[in-house]
C-alpha positions as CSV (number, residue, x, y, z in Angstrom):
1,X,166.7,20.6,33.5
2,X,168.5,23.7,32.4
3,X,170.6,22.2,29.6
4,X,167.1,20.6,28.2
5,X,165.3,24.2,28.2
6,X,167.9,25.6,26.8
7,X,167.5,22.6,23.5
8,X,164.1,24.0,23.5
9,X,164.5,26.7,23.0
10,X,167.2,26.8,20.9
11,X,164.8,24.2,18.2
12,X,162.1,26.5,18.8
13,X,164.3,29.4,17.1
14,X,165.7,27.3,14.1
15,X,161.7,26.3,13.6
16,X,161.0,30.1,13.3
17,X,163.9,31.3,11.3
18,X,163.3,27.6,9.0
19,X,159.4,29.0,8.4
20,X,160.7,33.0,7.8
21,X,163.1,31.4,5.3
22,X,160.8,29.3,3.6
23,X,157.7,31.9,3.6
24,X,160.5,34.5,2.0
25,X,161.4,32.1,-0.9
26,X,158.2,31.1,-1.2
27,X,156.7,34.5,-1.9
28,X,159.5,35.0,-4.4
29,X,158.9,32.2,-6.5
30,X,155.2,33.5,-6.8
31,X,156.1,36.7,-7.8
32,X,158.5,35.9,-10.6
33,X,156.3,32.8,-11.9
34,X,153.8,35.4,-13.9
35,X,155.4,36.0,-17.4
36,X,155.2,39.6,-17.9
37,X,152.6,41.3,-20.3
38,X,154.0,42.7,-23.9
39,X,154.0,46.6,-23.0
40,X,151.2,48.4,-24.4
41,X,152.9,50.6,-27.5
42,X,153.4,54.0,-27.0
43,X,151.3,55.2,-30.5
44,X,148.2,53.1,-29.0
45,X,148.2,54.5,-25.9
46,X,148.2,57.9,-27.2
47,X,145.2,57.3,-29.4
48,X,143.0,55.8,-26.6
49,X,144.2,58.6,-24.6
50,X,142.9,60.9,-27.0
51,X,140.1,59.5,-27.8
52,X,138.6,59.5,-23.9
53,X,140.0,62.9,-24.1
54,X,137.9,64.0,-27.0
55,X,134.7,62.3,-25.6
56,X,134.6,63.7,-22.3
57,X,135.7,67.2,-23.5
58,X,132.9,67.5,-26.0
59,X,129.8,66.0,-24.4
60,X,130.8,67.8,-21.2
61,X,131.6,71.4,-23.3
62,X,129.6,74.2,-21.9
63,X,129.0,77.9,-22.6
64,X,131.9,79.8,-21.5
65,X,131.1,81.1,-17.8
66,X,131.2,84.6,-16.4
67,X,134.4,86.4,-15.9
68,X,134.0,86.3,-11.9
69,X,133.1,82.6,-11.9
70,X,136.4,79.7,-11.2
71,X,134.8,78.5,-14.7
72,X,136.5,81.1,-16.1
73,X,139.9,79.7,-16.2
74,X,138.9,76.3,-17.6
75,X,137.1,77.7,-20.6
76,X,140.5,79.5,-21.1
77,X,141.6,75.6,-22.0
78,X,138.9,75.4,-24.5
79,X,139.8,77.1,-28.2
80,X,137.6,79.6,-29.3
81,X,136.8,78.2,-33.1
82,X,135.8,74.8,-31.3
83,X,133.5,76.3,-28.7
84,X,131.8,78.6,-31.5
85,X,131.4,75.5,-34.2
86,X,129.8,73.8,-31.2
87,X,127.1,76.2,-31.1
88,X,126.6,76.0,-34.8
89,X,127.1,72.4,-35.3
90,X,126.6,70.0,-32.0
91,X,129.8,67.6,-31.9
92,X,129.3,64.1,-30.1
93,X,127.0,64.8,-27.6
94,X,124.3,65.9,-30.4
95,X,122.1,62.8,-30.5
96,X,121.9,62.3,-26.8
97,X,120.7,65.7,-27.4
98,X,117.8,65.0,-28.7
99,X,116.7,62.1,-26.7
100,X,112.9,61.7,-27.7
101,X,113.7,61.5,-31.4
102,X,116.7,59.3,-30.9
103,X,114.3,57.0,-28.8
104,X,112.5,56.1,-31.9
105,X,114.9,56.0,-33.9
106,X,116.4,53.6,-32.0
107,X,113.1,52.0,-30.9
108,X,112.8,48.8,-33.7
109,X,113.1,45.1,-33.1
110,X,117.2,43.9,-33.7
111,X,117.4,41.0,-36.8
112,X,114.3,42.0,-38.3
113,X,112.9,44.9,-41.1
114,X,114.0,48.7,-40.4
115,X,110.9,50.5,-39.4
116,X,109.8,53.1,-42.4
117,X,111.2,56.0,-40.3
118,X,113.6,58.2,-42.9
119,X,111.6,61.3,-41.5
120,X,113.1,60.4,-38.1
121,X,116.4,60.1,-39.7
122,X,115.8,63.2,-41.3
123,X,115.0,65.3,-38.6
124,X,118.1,64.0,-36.1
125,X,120.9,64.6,-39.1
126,X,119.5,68.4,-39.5
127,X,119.9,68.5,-35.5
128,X,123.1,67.8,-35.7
129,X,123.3,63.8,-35.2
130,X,125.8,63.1,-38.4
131,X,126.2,60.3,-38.6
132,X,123.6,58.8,-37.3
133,X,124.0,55.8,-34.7
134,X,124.2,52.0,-36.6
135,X,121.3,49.6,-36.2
136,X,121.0,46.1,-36.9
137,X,118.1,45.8,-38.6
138,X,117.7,44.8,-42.7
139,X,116.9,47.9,-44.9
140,X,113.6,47.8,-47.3
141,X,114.2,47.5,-50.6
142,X,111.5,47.5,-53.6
143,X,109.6,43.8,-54.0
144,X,109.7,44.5,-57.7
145,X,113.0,44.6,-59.3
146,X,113.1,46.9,-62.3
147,X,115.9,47.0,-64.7
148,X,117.9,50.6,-64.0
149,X,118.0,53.5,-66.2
150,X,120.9,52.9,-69.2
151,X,121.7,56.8,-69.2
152,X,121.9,59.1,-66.5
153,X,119.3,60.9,-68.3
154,X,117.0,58.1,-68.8
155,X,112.7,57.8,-67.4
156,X,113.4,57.3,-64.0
157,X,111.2,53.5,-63.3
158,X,108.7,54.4,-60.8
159,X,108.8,51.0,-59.0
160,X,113.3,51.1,-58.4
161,X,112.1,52.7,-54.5
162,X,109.5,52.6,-51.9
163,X,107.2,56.1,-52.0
164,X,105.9,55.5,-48.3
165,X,107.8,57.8,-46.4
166,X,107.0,60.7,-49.6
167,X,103.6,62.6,-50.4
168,X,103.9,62.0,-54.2
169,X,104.0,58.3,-54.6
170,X,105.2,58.4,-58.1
171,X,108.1,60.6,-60.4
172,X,105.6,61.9,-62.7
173,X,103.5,63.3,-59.4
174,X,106.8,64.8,-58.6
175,X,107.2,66.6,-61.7
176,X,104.2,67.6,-62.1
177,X,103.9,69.6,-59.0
178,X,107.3,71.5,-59.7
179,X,109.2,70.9,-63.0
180,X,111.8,72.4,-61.6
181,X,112.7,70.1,-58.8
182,X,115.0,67.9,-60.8
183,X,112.6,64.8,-61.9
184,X,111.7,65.9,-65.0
185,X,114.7,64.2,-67.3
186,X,113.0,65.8,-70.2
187,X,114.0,69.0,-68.9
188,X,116.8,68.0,-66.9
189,X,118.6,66.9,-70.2
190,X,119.0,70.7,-71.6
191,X,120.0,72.0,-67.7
192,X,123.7,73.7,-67.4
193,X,124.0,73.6,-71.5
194,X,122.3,76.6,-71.6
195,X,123.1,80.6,-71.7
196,X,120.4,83.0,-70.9
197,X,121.8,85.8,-69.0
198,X,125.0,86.8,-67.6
199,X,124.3,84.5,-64.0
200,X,124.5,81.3,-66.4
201,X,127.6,79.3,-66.8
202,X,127.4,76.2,-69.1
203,X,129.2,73.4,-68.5
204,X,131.1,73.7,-71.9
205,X,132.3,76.9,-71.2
206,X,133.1,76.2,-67.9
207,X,135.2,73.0,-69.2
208,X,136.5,75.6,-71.8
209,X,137.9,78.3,-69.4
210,X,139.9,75.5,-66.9
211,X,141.2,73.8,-70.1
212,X,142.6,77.1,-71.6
213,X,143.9,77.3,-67.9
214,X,146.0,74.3,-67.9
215,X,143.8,73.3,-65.2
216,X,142.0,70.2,-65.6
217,X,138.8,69.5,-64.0
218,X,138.8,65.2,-63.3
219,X,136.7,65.3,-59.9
220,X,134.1,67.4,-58.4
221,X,131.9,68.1,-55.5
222,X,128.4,69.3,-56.0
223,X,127.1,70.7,-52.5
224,X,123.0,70.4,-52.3
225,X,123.0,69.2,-55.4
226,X,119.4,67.3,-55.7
227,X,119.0,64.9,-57.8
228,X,122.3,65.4,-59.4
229,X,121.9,66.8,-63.0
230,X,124.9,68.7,-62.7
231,X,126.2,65.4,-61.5
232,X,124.8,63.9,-64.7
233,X,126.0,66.3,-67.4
234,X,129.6,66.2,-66.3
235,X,129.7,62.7,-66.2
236,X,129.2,63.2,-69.7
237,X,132.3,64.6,-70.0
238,X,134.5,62.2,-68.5
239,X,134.2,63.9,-64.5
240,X,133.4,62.2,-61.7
241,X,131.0,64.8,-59.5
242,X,129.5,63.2,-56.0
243,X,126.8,65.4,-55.1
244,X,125.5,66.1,-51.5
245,X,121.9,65.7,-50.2
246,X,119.4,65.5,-48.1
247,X,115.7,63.9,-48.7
248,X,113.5,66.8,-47.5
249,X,110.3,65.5,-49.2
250,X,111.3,63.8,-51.8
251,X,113.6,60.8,-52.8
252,X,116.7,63.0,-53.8
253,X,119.3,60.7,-52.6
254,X,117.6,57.5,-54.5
255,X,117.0,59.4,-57.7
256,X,121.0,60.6,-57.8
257,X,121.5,56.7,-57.2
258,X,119.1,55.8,-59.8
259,X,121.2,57.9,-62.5
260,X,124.5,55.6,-61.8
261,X,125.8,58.5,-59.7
262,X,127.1,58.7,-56.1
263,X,124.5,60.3,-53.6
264,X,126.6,61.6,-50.1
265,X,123.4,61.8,-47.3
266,X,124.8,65.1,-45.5
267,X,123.5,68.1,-44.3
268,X,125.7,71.6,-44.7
269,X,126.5,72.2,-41.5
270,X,128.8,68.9,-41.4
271,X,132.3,68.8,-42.4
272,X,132.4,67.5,-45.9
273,X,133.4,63.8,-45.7
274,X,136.3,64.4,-48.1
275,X,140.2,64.9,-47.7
276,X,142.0,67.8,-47.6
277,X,142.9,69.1,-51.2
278,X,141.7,66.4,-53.8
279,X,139.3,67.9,-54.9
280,X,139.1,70.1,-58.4
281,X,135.6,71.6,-58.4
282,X,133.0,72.3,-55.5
283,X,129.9,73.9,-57.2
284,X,127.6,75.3,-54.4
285,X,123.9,75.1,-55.8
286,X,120.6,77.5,-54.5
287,X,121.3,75.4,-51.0
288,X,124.1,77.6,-50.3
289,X,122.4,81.0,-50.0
290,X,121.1,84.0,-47.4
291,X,118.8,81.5,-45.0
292,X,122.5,80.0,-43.9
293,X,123.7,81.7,-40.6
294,X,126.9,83.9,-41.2
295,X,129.2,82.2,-39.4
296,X,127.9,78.7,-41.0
297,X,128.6,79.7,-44.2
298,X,132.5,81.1,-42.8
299,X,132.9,77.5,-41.8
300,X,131.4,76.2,-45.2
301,X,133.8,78.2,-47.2
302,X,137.0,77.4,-45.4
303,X,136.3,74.3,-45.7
304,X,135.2,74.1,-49.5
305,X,138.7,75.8,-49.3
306,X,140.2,72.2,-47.6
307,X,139.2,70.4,-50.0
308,X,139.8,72.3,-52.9
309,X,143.6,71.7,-54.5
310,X,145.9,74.5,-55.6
311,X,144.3,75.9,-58.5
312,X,141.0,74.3,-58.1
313,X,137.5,75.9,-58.3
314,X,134.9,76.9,-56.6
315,X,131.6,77.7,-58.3
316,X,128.7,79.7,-56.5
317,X,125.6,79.1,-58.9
318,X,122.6,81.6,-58.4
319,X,123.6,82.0,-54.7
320,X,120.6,84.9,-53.5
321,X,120.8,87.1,-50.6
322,X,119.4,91.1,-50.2
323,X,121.3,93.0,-51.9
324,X,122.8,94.8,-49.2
325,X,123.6,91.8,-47.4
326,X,125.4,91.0,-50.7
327,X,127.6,94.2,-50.8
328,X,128.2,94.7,-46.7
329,X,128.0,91.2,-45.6
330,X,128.6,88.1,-48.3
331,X,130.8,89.5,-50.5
332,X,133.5,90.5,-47.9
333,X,133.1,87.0,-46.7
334,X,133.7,85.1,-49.9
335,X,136.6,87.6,-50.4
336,X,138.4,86.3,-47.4
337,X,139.3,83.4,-49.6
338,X,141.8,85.2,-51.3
339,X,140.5,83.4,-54.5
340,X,141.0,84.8,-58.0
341,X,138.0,85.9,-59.7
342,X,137.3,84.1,-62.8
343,X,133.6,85.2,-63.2
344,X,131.2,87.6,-60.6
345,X,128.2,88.3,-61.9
346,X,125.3,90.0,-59.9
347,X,121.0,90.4,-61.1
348,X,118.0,91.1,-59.7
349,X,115.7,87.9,-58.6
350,X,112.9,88.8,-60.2
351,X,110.3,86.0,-58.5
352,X,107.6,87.8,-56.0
353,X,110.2,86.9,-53.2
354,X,112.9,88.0,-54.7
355,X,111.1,91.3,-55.3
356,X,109.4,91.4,-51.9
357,X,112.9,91.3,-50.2
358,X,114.9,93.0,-52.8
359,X,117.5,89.8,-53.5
360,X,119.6,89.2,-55.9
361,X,121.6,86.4,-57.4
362,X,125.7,85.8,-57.6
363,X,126.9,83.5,-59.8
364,X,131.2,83.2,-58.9
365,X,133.7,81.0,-60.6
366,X,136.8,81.9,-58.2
367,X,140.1,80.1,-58.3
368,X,142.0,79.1,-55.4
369,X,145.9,80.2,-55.3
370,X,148.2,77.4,-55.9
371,X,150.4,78.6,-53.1
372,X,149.4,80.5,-50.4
C-alpha cells in the first residue's frame, strides 16, 4: 500500500516537471521562430519624427499667453520670427482655417469636370491656404483649339481660355477698359524700352550697367508681374524671367502662359518657391508698395535676399508710399539689406491719389554684397 503511493506519487511529479519542461521549450521555439524586422533607419525616423513634430506644432500654435499664466513657459519653446510670420502668413493649419470656403472648394464630384470655381481658389490662396489642397477632378480646357501666339508679343487669340470665371469675356474688352493692364501687346511691345523721367530704367541700360559690372544677368524673378511683359522683353535678350501672379479679375496667369512664358500662381505673403541664391534678378513691380504691412514686406525683402546670389540684383520699379513713410519708414527698411546702391531715384505721383495722399515713387537698382 505504501510502497504503491509512494509510485504515485513519484509519476505524478515526473508528469509535472515532463509538462513545465515541455511548456518552457515550447514557448521558446515560438519566440525565436519570427524572423526579425530590418530596423527602421535612423535618417527616416528622424524625418517622420519631424514631420509629426512640425504638424502638431503649427496647427496647435497659439498667441503667446500672459506672463502669470503656466502658458508662459511653453511659448518660451516657440521662436519669436515663427510665431510673428504666423500672424502674417497662416502656416498649415490656414485652410482648416477657413472651413466654409474650403467646403466648396472641396465640394465637386471625384473623376469628373472641376467646378468653374477659380474665385474660390482665389480667395483661400490670399487667406493664406498656399498651396492649395489637390483634387481629383479633370481641369477645363478651351473646346476650340487655337494655334498659340509665335512671339511673346503676338494678338493674344481670344478663344486659347475660358472667360467664365472673368467680367470681360474677351482681350480686347480687357484693354479697352484699361490699356494699362498689360493686354494691349500693341502697347506692351514699347514697355521697359523706354526713358521718360529719372524713375524709368530700360531694360537695355539695365543689361548695360550689369554687363559693364562683370555681372551677368541669365535668370530672373519678376514678383507681381502681370501678364509678364517684363517677362517678355528680357526673353528677348536671351534671360529667362518666371514672373509671379495672381488672377484678381483677370486671366493674368493664362495670358503670361499664352506668351511662352512661365506663370508661378502665388500670392506675396508666401515664401518664393525658389532656392536659396540662384537667382540674378528679382524685379518687384507696383505690387510691392505701401498697402503691404511693414513687417510683410521685412519678410519679403529678406527673402528676395535668399534667393538672390552674391552680386545679384534687386530692382524696385515705381514702388509708391507717402512720402514720409518713404523717408521714416521704407527706406530704413530696404537699407537693412546692406545692398549697394546702383540707382535711387525718388518723384512725386502725380495721379489724384497720389496727390490726395502725398506719395511718391522709388525706383532702386541695389546690388547685393558678394560676401557678407
Amino acid at each position: 500500500m505504501g510502497f504503491t503511493m509512494g509510485l504515485n506519487l513519484l509519476l505524478l511529479v515526473a508528469m509535472v516537471a515532463t509538462n513545465i519542461l515541455s511548456l518552457y521549450h515550447l514557448s521558446s521555439n515560438i519566440q525565436s521562430k519570427p524572423p526579425v524586422a530590418p530596423p527602421v533607419p535612423d535618417h527616416l525616423l528622424h524625418q517622420l519624427q519631424t514631420i509629426r513634430a512640425t504638424i502638431n506644432h503649427l496647427t496647435r500654435l497659439q498667441p503667446p499667453a500672459p506672463p502669470s499664466t503656466k502658458a508662459k513657459k511653453s511659448s518660451l519653446t516657440i521662436p519669436s520670427d515663427l510665431l510673428l510670420y504666423t500672424h502674417l502668413s497662416p502656416i498649415a493649419s490656414s485652410c482648416k482655417d477657413n472651413p466654409d470656403l474650403l467646403h466648396q472648394y472641396m465640394n465637386y464630384t471625384p473623376f469628373a469636370l472641376c467646378p468653374s470655381d477659380s474665385s474660390i481658389a482665389e480667395s483661400l490662396i490670399l487667406r493664406g491656404c498656399h498651396p492649395l489642397p489637390r483634387r481629383r477632378c479633370f481641369s477645363r480646357t478651351p473646346s476650340i483649339p487655337t494655334s498659340l501666339p509665335k512671339t511673346p508679343f503676338s494678338i493674344l487669340p481670344e478663344k486659347a481660355l475660358l472667360w467664365n470665371s472673368y467680367t470681360c469675356k474677351s482681350f480686347s474688352c480687357l484693354s479697352q477698359s484699361n490699356p494699362n493692364m498689360g493686354f494691349d501687346m500693341k502697347v506692351e511691345q514699347s514697355r521697359y524700352l523706354g526713358y521718360k523721367s529719372d524713375l524709368d530704367l530700360p531694360i537695355p541700360q539695365f543689361l548695360q550697367l550689369t554687363k559693364s559690372s562683370k555681372s551677368g544677368i541669365r535668370l530672373a524673378l519678376d514678383i507681381g508681374g502681370g501678364t509678364g511683359t517684363f517677362a517678355a522683353q528680357m526673353k528677348l535678350h536671351n534671360v529667362t524671367v518666371v514672373t509671379t501672379t495672381m488672377n484678381l479679375g483677370a486671366p493674368y496667369s493664362e495670358t503670361v502662359a499664352l506668351r511662352g512664358l512661365v506663370p508661378l500662381h502665388v500670392p506675396l505673403q508666401q515664401r518664393l518657391p525658389v532656392f536659396d541664391g540662384v537667382m540674378d534678378l528679382v524685379r518687384c513691380g507696383h505690387a510691392v508698395n505701401r498697402w503691404i504691412p511693414l513687417t510683410m514686406m521685412e519678410f519679403l525683402l529678406f527673402d528676395v535676399d535668399r534667393v538672390l546670389r552674391g552680386g545679384g540684383y534687386l530692382w524696385l520699379d515705381h514702388f509708391f508710399s507717402k512720402r514720409a513713410d518713404l523717408e521714416k519708414v521704407f527706406q530704413p527698411l530696404i537699407w537693412k539689406l546692406n545692398y549697394q546702391k546702383v540707382k535711387w531715384a525718388v518723384a512725386n505721383k502725380n495721379d489724384a491719389s497720389g496727390v490726395k495722399n502725398e506719395e511718391v515713387y522709388l525706383t532702386a537698382l541695389l546690388q547685393k554684397p558678394v560676401l557678407r
